[in-house]
Amino acid sequence: MLGVGLSAERRTAAPEIDSAALLSRHGHNPFSFCIRYEAPWQYVSRDASAAPYLQSGRAAVVWADPLVAHADAKAFLDELTGELRGRRLRVCLLVVGEEVARHALARGYGVIKIGEQPTFALQTWEPPRGDPGKHLRWCLNKAARAGVRIRPFEVDDVGAVDDTVAAWLAGRPPVESFLRTSPLTLAEEKRIFVAYTDRVEAVVACSPAVDGWLLEDLVRRPDAPMGATEALVIRTLHELAVSGARTAWMDIAPLRGFNQQLDRRARLLLLPASLAVRSFDKRYGFRNLATYLEKFHPTSWTPRYVALNPPLPTPSLVRALTKLL
């Protein structure tokens, strides 16, 4: 796990924090669910609010939006910044939404838009029709002709899902952080669906957020029939909508909309940001992710940001991110 190289300085002990309760109240950022995964989380907390972070050297990487009521977000960010900077830590707010990014910018952070996340308003979204949906329909037809079917995950699927994940990961650089592919971790808190023929071909695990679900782990066998994951995504979105969920998200398309920045200094950071994205692409393989996500024609694209205090990235911060993620 993430124990190597992490500071043992004073921390708010994780066992004192009820992460599930925090997420149920304030987990509007779908990536916040990741704090439920095993990692040496530390917290800055006040009353019923908290910000989870990981520390490496002199860097504190705060994960997703602080878990706080919207009305208290600005004041809590001030407290968070004061505590971490008071301990002479560099602060990195990672994959935060625009509200937090704007508060951070006003607080003196450097803010970089790192990409956009496809967002589906489930009660109104429909698969694209006409020319915009041509490629998606082609994929779905290929899957149907190959006999691909979709159903909810069952306990008897554990071994087959593990095999599918192992096939997906084969030949990829190992990831040991809390971001590693592990769709069955905390399966009791997720909604999981499989695409299958005479075997499991693909699986998607959806983790909960206050307003809906994140299609978090979407993996397929390398030799799965064409269109298996597209059929799986479409059916999953339908099932989530039928259950009454309002919103679904998929993963971030890195650097999408990078030319639309809140911080005028962000363009100066294009090179280091691109280098960081290239480094993570070697592990997570998201180079073609934007093209894949766009075929589903999401209702909107939600900007995601990194905010830095002090405002300019340093080599030590990039090394900390690489170590932690």
mmCIF file of C-alpha atoms in Angstrom:
data_model
loop_
_atom_site.group_PDB
_atom_site.id
_atom_site.type_symbol
_atom_site.label_atom_id
_atom_site.label_comp_id
_atom_site.label_asym_id
_atom_site.label_seq_id
_atom_site.Cartn_x
_atom_site.Cartn_y
_atom_site.Cartn_z
ATOM 1 C CA MET A 1 0.000 0.000 0.000
ATOM 2 C CA LEU A 2 1.048 3.616 0.475
ATOM 3 C CA GLY A 3 3.189 3.345 3.577
ATOM 4 C CA VAL A 4 6.592 3.946 1.998
ATOM 5 C CA GLY A 5 7.883 7.487 2.305
ATOM 6 C CA LEU A 6 4.848 8.933 4.078
ATOM 7 C CA SER A 7 5.300 11.317 6.954
ATOM 8 C CA ALA A 8 4.497 10.255 10.493
ATOM 9 C CA GLU A 9 3.833 13.813 11.655
ATOM 10 C CA ARG A 10 0.857 14.730 13.813
ATOM 11 C CA ARG A 11 -2.403 13.742 12.213
ATOM 12 C CA THR A 12 -6.083 13.462 13.017
ATOM 13 C CA ALA A 13 -6.362 9.708 13.440
ATOM 14 C CA ALA A 14 -8.470 8.102 10.721
ATOM 15 C CA PRO A 15 -10.393 5.811 13.133
ATOM 16 C CA GLU A 16 -11.908 8.933 14.713
ATOM 17 C CA ILE A 17 -13.437 9.935 11.389
ATOM 18 C CA ASP A 18 -16.669 8.303 10.220
ATOM 19 C CA SER A 19 -15.962 8.511 6.499
ATOM 20 C CA ALA A 20 -19.233 6.822 5.531
ATOM 21 C CA ALA A 21 -21.271 9.373 7.482
ATOM 22 C CA LEU A 22 -19.271 12.254 6.014
ATOM 23 C CA LEU A 23 -19.844 10.967 2.491
ATOM 24 C CA SER A 24 -23.570 10.519 3.052
ATOM 25 C CA ARG A 25 -23.854 14.181 4.087
ATOM 26 C CA HIS A 26 -21.291 15.962 1.932
ATOM 27 C CA GLY A 27 -20.024 13.561 -0.730
ATOM 28 C CA HIS A 28 -21.187 15.599 -3.732
ATOM 29 C CA ASN A 29 -17.900 15.111 -5.570
ATOM 30 C CA PRO A 30 -18.156 11.530 -6.907
ATOM 31 C CA PHE A 31 -14.422 10.961 -6.432
ATOM 32 C CA SER A 32 -14.804 11.437 -2.679
ATOM 33 C CA PHE A 33 -15.843 7.798 -2.297
ATOM 34 C CA CYS A 34 -12.187 6.826 -2.769
ATOM 35 C CA ILE A 35 -11.510 7.755 0.854
ATOM 36 C CA ARG A 36 -13.300 4.525 1.747
ATOM 37 C CA TYR A 37 -10.359 2.603 0.269
ATOM 38 C CA GLU A 38 -7.355 1.611 2.338
ATOM 39 C CA ALA A 39 -4.667 4.295 2.473
ATOM 40 C CA PRO A 40 -2.947 6.259 5.261
ATOM 41 C CA TRP A 41 -5.610 8.977 5.252
ATOM 42 C CA GLN A 42 -5.215 11.965 7.517
ATOM 43 C CA TYR A 43 -7.880 14.580 8.134
ATOM 44 C CA VAL A 44 -8.306 18.216 8.921
ATOM 45 C CA SER A 45 -11.644 18.222 10.690
ATOM 46 C CA ARG A 46 -14.050 20.622 12.356
ATOM 47 C CA ASP A 47 -17.482 19.746 13.756
ATOM 48 C CA ALA A 48 -19.219 17.615 11.092
ATOM 49 C CA SER A 49 -16.790 18.577 8.308
ATOM 50 C CA ALA A 50 -13.443 17.165 7.214
ATOM 51 C CA ALA A 51 -10.877 17.214 4.435
ATOM 52 C CA PRO A 52 -9.046 13.919 3.790
ATOM 53 C CA TYR A 53 -5.450 14.098 2.641
ATOM 54 C CA LEU A 54 -2.342 12.027 2.092
ATOM 55 C CA GLN A 55 1.105 13.282 3.020
ATOM 56 C CA SER A 56 4.394 12.582 1.301
ATOM 57 C CA GLY A 57 7.427 14.536 2.415
ATOM 58 C CA ARG A 58 6.409 18.172 2.727
ATOM 59 C CA ALA A 59 3.354 17.827 0.482
ATOM 60 C CA ALA A 60 -0.257 17.328 1.580
ATOM 61 C CA VAL A 61 -2.505 16.057 -1.214
ATOM 62 C CA VAL A 62 -6.134 16.809 -0.325
ATOM 63 C CA TRP A 63 -8.405 14.396 -2.151
ATOM 64 C CA ALA A 64 -11.517 15.782 -3.896
ATOM 65 C CA ASP A 65 -13.705 18.510 -2.424
ATOM 66 C CA PRO A 66 -13.588 18.975 1.347
ATOM 67 C CA LEU A 67 -16.543 17.197 2.940
ATOM 68 C CA VAL A 68 -18.384 20.256 4.138
ATOM 69 C CA ALA A 69 -21.715 21.999 3.577
ATOM 70 C CA HIS A 70 -21.649 24.344 0.579
ATOM 71 C CA ALA A 71 -22.353 27.353 2.783
ATOM 72 C CA ASP A 72 -19.276 26.603 4.898
ATOM 73 C CA ALA A 73 -16.900 25.690 2.069
ATOM 74 C CA LYS A 74 -15.017 28.984 1.906
ATOM 75 C CA ALA A 75 -14.479 29.287 5.670
ATOM 76 C CA PHE A 76 -13.420 25.642 5.914
ATOM 77 C CA LEU A 77 -10.922 26.061 3.086
ATOM 78 C CA ASP A 78 -9.398 28.965 5.016
ATOM 79 C CA GLU A 79 -9.001 26.736 8.081
ATOM 80 C CA LEU A 80 -7.637 23.850 6.036
ATOM 81 C CA THR A 81 -5.083 26.070 4.327
ATOM 82 C CA GLY A 82 -4.069 27.723 7.586
ATOM 83 C CA GLU A 83 -3.473 24.423 9.356
ATOM 84 C CA LEU A 84 -1.504 22.723 6.578
ATOM 85 C CA ARG A 85 0.559 25.773 5.625
ATOM 86 C CA GLY A 86 1.147 26.406 9.332
ATOM 87 C CA ARG A 87 2.897 23.046 9.364
ATOM 88 C CA ARG A 88 4.951 24.245 6.356
ATOM 89 C CA LEU A 89 3.353 21.739 4.007
ATOM 90 C CA ARG A 90 2.758 22.418 0.335
ATOM 91 C CA VAL A 91 -0.974 21.961 -0.321
ATOM 92 C CA CYS A 92 -2.433 20.309 -3.427
ATOM 93 C CA LEU A 93 -6.215 20.111 -3.772
ATOM 94 C CA LEU A 94 -6.791 17.341 -6.295
ATOM 95 C CA VAL A 95 -9.819 16.752 -8.606
ATOM 96 C CA VAL A 96 -11.898 19.488 -6.986
ATOM 97 C CA GLY A 97 -14.984 21.093 -8.491
ATOM 98 C CA GLU A 98 -15.375 24.651 -9.689
ATOM 99 C CA GLU A 99 -16.823 26.033 -6.441
ATOM 100 C CA VAL A 100 -13.803 24.920 -4.426
ATOM 101 C CA ALA A 101 -11.459 25.979 -7.234
ATOM 102 C CA ARG A 102 -12.867 29.525 -7.189
ATOM 103 C CA HIS A 103 -12.578 29.732 -3.402
ATOM 104 C CA ALA A 104 -8.995 28.495 -3.652
ATOM 105 C CA LEU A 105 -8.133 31.025 -6.361
ATOM 106 C CA ALA A 106 -9.445 33.847 -4.160
ATOM 107 C CA ARG A 107 -7.340 32.438 -1.304
ATOM 108 C CA GLY A 108 -4.131 32.740 -3.350
ATOM 109 C CA TYR A 109 -3.855 29.227 -4.757
ATOM 110 C CA GLY A 110 -2.721 28.552 -8.294
ATOM 111 C CA VAL A 111 -5.597 26.790 -10.053
ATOM 112 C CA ILE A 112 -5.301 24.509 -13.092
ATOM 113 C CA LYS A 113 -8.186 22.923 -14.934
ATOM 114 C CA ILE A 114 -7.008 19.356 -15.545
ATOM 115 C CA GLY A 115 -9.943 18.033 -17.542
ATOM 116 C CA GLU A 116 -13.673 17.517 -17.655
ATOM 117 C CA GLN A 117 -15.887 14.746 -16.348
ATOM 118 C CA PRO A 118 -18.889 13.460 -18.344
ATOM 119 C CA THR A 119 -22.072 13.988 -16.358
ATOM 120 C CA PHE A 120 -25.447 12.378 -17.101
ATOM 121 C CA ALA A 121 -28.761 13.821 -15.894
ATOM 122 C CA LEU A 122 -30.298 10.378 -15.689
ATOM 123 C CA GLN A 123 -33.962 11.317 -15.709
ATOM 124 C CA THR A 124 -33.663 13.109 -19.064
ATOM 125 C CA TRP A 125 -30.594 11.633 -20.776
ATOM 126 C CA GLU A 126 -31.046 9.259 -23.699
ATOM 127 C CA PRO A 127 -28.493 7.567 -25.949
ATOM 128 C CA PRO A 128 -27.647 9.792 -28.925
ATOM 129 C CA ARG A 129 -29.652 9.353 -32.110
ATOM 130 C CA GLY A 130 -28.943 10.106 -35.762
ATOM 131 C CA ASP A 131 -25.417 10.872 -36.889
ATOM 132 C CA PRO A 132 -24.134 11.709 -33.363
ATOM 133 C CA GLY A 133 -25.028 8.185 -32.239
ATOM 134 C CA LYS A 134 -23.820 6.339 -35.325
ATOM 135 C CA HIS A 135 -20.620 4.965 -33.826
ATOM 136 C CA LEU A 136 -22.307 4.011 -30.562
ATOM 137 C CA ARG A 137 -25.088 2.148 -32.406
ATOM 138 C CA TRP A 138 -22.473 0.324 -34.462
ATOM 139 C CA CYS A 139 -20.770 -0.831 -31.250
ATOM 140 C CA LEU A 140 -24.071 -1.918 -29.692
ATOM 141 C CA ASN A 141 -25.034 -3.869 -32.809
ATOM 142 C CA LYS A 142 -21.659 -5.636 -32.804
ATOM 143 C CA ALA A 143 -22.161 -6.601 -29.149
ATOM 144 C CA ALA A 144 -25.678 -7.864 -29.800
ATOM 145 C CA ARG A 145 -24.547 -10.008 -32.729
ATOM 146 C CA ALA A 146 -21.827 -11.496 -30.509
ATOM 147 C CA GLY A 147 -24.454 -12.481 -27.947
ATOM 148 C CA VAL A 148 -23.376 -10.009 -25.251
ATOM 149 C CA ARG A 149 -25.909 -9.702 -22.428
ATOM 150 C CA ILE A 150 -25.941 -7.505 -19.325
ATOM 151 C CA ARG A 151 -27.057 -8.307 -15.796
ATOM 152 C CA PRO A 152 -26.334 -7.304 -12.197
ATOM 153 C CA PHE A 153 -23.328 -8.851 -10.503
ATOM 154 C CA GLU A 154 -23.997 -12.042 -8.525
ATOM 155 C CA VAL A 155 -21.936 -13.662 -5.795
ATOM 156 C CA ASP A 156 -21.108 -16.559 -8.106
ATOM 157 C CA ASP A 157 -19.399 -14.044 -10.445
ATOM 158 C CA VAL A 158 -16.526 -13.269 -8.055
ATOM 159 C CA GLY A 159 -14.011 -15.617 -9.657
ATOM 160 C CA ALA A 160 -14.972 -14.603 -13.203
ATOM 161 C CA VAL A 161 -14.731 -10.906 -12.357
ATOM 162 C CA ASP A 162 -11.323 -11.437 -10.759
ATOM 163 C CA ASP A 163 -10.187 -13.209 -13.929
ATOM 164 C CA THR A 164 -11.495 -10.345 -16.071
ATOM 165 C CA VAL A 165 -9.649 -7.767 -13.964
ATOM 166 C CA ALA A 166 -6.448 -9.833 -14.105
ATOM 167 C CA ALA A 167 -6.707 -10.036 -17.900
ATOM 168 C CA TRP A 168 -7.296 -6.283 -18.077
ATOM 169 C CA LEU A 169 -4.273 -5.521 -15.905
ATOM 170 C CA ALA A 170 -1.909 -7.967 -17.611
ATOM 171 C CA GLY A 171 0.986 -6.078 -19.149
ATOM 172 C CA ARG A 172 0.047 -2.773 -17.518
ATOM 173 C CA PRO A 173 2.338 -1.108 -14.982
ATOM 174 C CA PRO A 174 1.275 -2.101 -11.449
ATOM 175 C CA VAL A 175 -0.701 0.427 -9.407
ATOM 176 C CA GLU A 176 -0.474 0.024 -5.647
ATOM 177 C CA SER A 177 -2.348 3.139 -4.538
ATOM 178 C CA PHE A 178 -5.981 3.509 -3.508
ATOM 179 C CA LEU A 179 -6.689 4.213 -7.203
ATOM 180 C CA ARG A 180 -5.865 0.679 -8.283
ATOM 181 C CA THR A 181 -8.512 -1.216 -10.247
ATOM 182 C CA SER A 182 -10.553 -3.199 -7.731
ATOM 183 C CA PRO A 183 -14.258 -3.290 -8.646
ATOM 184 C CA LEU A 184 -15.239 -5.746 -5.902
ATOM 185 C CA THR A 185 -13.703 -3.769 -3.035
ATOM 186 C CA LEU A 186 -16.595 -2.577 -0.821
ATOM 187 C CA ALA A 187 -18.952 -4.364 -3.216
ATOM 188 C CA GLU A 188 -21.742 -4.118 -0.660
ATOM 189 C CA GLU A 189 -21.762 -0.334 -1.086
ATOM 190 C CA LYS A 190 -21.705 -0.382 -4.899
ATOM 191 C CA ARG A 191 -23.895 -1.297 -7.836
ATOM 192 C CA ILE A 192 -22.032 -3.696 -10.108
ATOM 193 C CA PHE A 193 -23.019 -4.989 -13.545
ATOM 194 C CA VAL A 194 -21.395 -7.511 -15.854
ATOM 195 C CA ALA A 195 -21.427 -8.045 -19.602
ATOM 196 C CA TYR A 196 -21.233 -11.731 -20.475
ATOM 197 C CA THR A 197 -21.474 -14.344 -23.204
ATOM 198 C CA ASP A 198 -20.409 -17.784 -22.039
ATOM 199 C CA ARG A 199 -18.041 -15.944 -19.667
ATOM 200 C CA VAL A 200 -17.795 -12.512 -18.056
ATOM 201 C CA GLU A 201 -16.466 -10.149 -20.742
ATOM 202 C CA ALA A 202 -16.572 -6.828 -18.881
ATOM 203 C CA VAL A 203 -17.575 -5.386 -15.535
ATOM 204 C CA VAL A 204 -18.467 -1.952 -14.219
ATOM 205 C CA ALA A 205 -18.592 -1.009 -10.543
ATOM 206 C CA CYS A 206 -20.546 2.115 -9.590
ATOM 207 C CA SER A 207 -19.644 3.867 -6.344
ATOM 208 C CA PRO A 208 -22.156 6.131 -4.588
ATOM 209 C CA ALA A 209 -22.205 9.911 -4.256
ATOM 210 C CA VAL A 210 -24.839 12.123 -2.627
ATOM 211 C CA ASP A 211 -26.526 12.872 -5.958
ATOM 212 C CA GLY A 212 -25.931 9.631 -7.830
ATOM 213 C CA TRP A 213 -23.271 7.154 -8.937
ATOM 214 C CA LEU A 214 -19.777 7.174 -10.426
ATOM 215 C CA LEU A 215 -19.015 4.474 -13.006
ATOM 216 C CA GLU A 216 -15.687 3.997 -11.298
ATOM 217 C CA ASP A 217 -14.097 0.763 -12.510
ATOM 218 C CA LEU A 218 -14.942 -0.189 -16.098
ATOM 219 C CA VAL A 219 -12.780 -3.079 -17.297
ATOM 220 C CA ARG A 220 -12.953 -5.631 -20.088
ATOM 221 C CA ARG A 221 -11.086 -8.651 -21.287
ATOM 222 C CA PRO A 222 -8.664 -7.666 -24.058
ATOM 223 C CA ASP A 223 -10.400 -10.127 -26.380
ATOM 224 C CA ALA A 224 -13.966 -9.208 -25.395
ATOM 225 C CA PRO A 225 -16.428 -8.758 -28.261
ATOM 226 C CA MET A 226 -16.525 -5.318 -29.847
ATOM 227 C CA GLY A 227 -19.082 -3.111 -28.116
ATOM 228 C CA ALA A 228 -19.195 -5.052 -24.840
ATOM 229 C CA THR A 229 -18.287 -2.040 -22.684
ATOM 230 C CA GLU A 230 -20.585 0.307 -24.635
ATOM 231 C CA ALA A 231 -23.515 -2.069 -24.078
ATOM 232 C CA LEU A 232 -22.538 -2.337 -20.416
ATOM 233 C CA VAL A 233 -22.432 1.448 -19.924
ATOM 234 C CA ILE A 234 -25.771 2.051 -21.661
ATOM 235 C CA ARG A 235 -27.544 -0.629 -19.635
ATOM 236 C CA THR A 236 -25.940 0.572 -16.404
ATOM 237 C CA LEU A 237 -27.085 4.166 -16.973
ATOM 238 C CA HIS A 238 -30.588 2.856 -17.685
ATOM 239 C CA GLU A 239 -30.676 0.744 -14.512
ATOM 240 C CA LEU A 240 -29.419 3.633 -12.382
ATOM 241 C CA ALA A 241 -32.114 5.897 -13.833
ATOM 242 C CA VAL A 242 -34.860 3.328 -13.210
ATOM 243 C CA SER A 243 -33.745 3.081 -9.578
ATOM 244 C CA GLY A 244 -34.374 6.831 -9.196
ATOM 245 C CA ALA A 245 -30.802 8.125 -9.283
ATOM 246 C CA ARG A 246 -30.511 11.700 -10.539
ATOM 247 C CA THR A 247 -26.929 11.786 -11.796
ATOM 248 C CA ALA A 248 -24.176 9.532 -13.057
ATOM 249 C CA TRP A 249 -20.561 10.349 -13.849
ATOM 250 C CA MET A 250 -17.795 8.628 -15.754
ATOM 251 C CA ASP A 251 -14.049 9.194 -15.435
ATOM 252 C CA ILE A 252 -12.251 12.467 -16.219
ATOM 253 C CA ALA A 253 -11.166 13.177 -19.784
ATOM 254 C CA PRO A 254 -7.677 14.596 -19.028
ATOM 255 C CA LEU A 255 -6.861 18.040 -20.480
ATOM 256 C CA ARG A 256 -10.316 18.362 -22.091
ATOM 257 C CA GLY A 257 -11.157 22.076 -22.080
ATOM 258 C CA PHE A 258 -7.664 22.987 -20.889
ATOM 259 C CA ASN A 259 -7.854 26.276 -22.824
ATOM 260 C CA GLN A 260 -10.747 27.394 -20.571
ATOM 261 C CA GLN A 261 -9.027 28.316 -17.328
ATOM 262 C CA LEU A 262 -10.108 30.221 -14.210
ATOM 263 C CA ASP A 263 -6.548 31.267 -13.416
ATOM 264 C CA ARG A 264 -4.722 33.375 -16.041
ATOM 265 C CA ARG A 265 -1.441 31.804 -14.867
ATOM 266 C CA ALA A 266 -2.613 28.312 -15.818
ATOM 267 C CA ARG A 267 -1.364 28.523 -19.398
ATOM 268 C CA LEU A 268 2.155 28.895 -18.007
ATOM 269 C CA LEU A 269 1.644 25.551 -16.310
ATOM 270 C CA LEU A 270 0.664 23.678 -19.471
ATOM 271 C CA LEU A 271 4.063 22.016 -19.798
ATOM 272 C CA PRO A 272 4.318 20.630 -16.233
ATOM 273 C CA ALA A 273 0.652 19.624 -16.357
ATOM 274 C CA SER A 274 1.190 17.805 -19.645
ATOM 275 C CA LEU A 275 4.253 16.045 -18.238
ATOM 276 C CA ALA A 276 2.269 14.900 -15.205
ATOM 277 C CA VAL A 277 -0.593 13.664 -17.387
ATOM 278 C CA ARG A 278 1.885 11.769 -19.586
ATOM 279 C CA SER A 279 3.397 10.154 -16.497
ATOM 280 C CA PHE A 280 0.018 8.995 -15.187
ATOM 281 C CA ASP A 281 -1.043 7.838 -18.651
ATOM 282 C CA LYS A 282 1.691 5.202 -18.496
ATOM 283 C CA ARG A 283 -0.120 3.714 -15.508
ATOM 284 C CA TYR A 284 -3.786 4.365 -16.197
ATOM 285 C CA GLY A 285 -3.939 4.381 -20.012
ATOM 286 C CA PHE A 286 -6.356 7.277 -20.502
ATOM 287 C CA ARG A 287 -4.807 8.701 -23.671
ATOM 288 C CA ASN A 288 -7.880 7.862 -25.774
ATOM 289 C CA LEU A 289 -10.381 8.212 -22.945
ATOM 290 C CA ALA A 290 -11.908 11.510 -24.118
ATOM 291 C CA THR A 291 -12.863 10.039 -27.499
ATOM 292 C CA TYR A 292 -14.406 7.010 -25.837
ATOM 293 C CA LEU A 293 -16.431 9.093 -23.369
ATOM 294 C CA GLU A 294 -17.724 11.530 -25.967
ATOM 295 C CA LYS A 295 -19.528 8.793 -27.883
ATOM 296 C CA PHE A 296 -22.080 8.572 -25.040
ATOM 297 C CA HIS A 297 -23.028 12.270 -25.454
ATOM 298 C CA PRO A 298 -23.271 13.134 -21.746
ATOM 299 C CA THR A 299 -25.687 15.826 -20.635
ATOM 300 C CA SER A 300 -22.775 18.062 -19.633
ATOM 301 C CA TRP A 301 -19.077 18.057 -18.807
ATOM 302 C CA THR A 302 -18.089 18.939 -15.240
ATOM 303 C CA PRO A 303 -14.724 20.750 -14.927
ATOM 304 C CA ARG A 304 -12.173 19.328 -12.493
ATOM 305 C CA TYR A 305 -9.235 21.247 -11.093
ATOM 306 C CA VAL A 306 -5.998 21.040 -9.178
ATOM 307 C CA ALA A 307 -5.261 23.915 -6.781
ATOM 308 C CA LEU A 308 -1.773 24.571 -5.401
ATOM 309 C CA ASN A 309 -0.503 26.575 -2.444
ATOM 310 C CA PRO A 310 2.139 27.935 -3.005
ATOM 311 C CA PRO A 311 0.753 28.466 -6.493
ATOM 312 C CA LEU A 312 3.554 27.034 -8.636
ATOM 313 C CA PRO A 313 4.260 23.279 -8.872
ATOM 314 C CA THR A 314 7.671 22.030 -7.869
ATOM 315 C CA PRO A 315 9.528 18.824 -8.781
ATOM 316 C CA SER A 316 9.053 17.615 -5.208
ATOM 317 C CA LEU A 317 5.282 18.037 -5.506
ATOM 318 C CA VAL A 318 5.193 16.120 -8.798
ATOM 319 C CA ARG A 319 7.226 13.355 -7.146
ATOM 320 C CA ALA A 320 4.786 13.294 -4.214
ATOM 321 C CA LEU A 321 1.812 12.952 -6.574
ATOM 322 C CA THR A 322 3.540 10.174 -8.473
ATOM 323 C CA LYS A 323 4.283 8.357 -5.229
ATOM 324 C CA LEU A 324 0.797 8.725 -3.783
ATOM 325 C CA LEU A 325 -1.252 8.048 -6.903
#
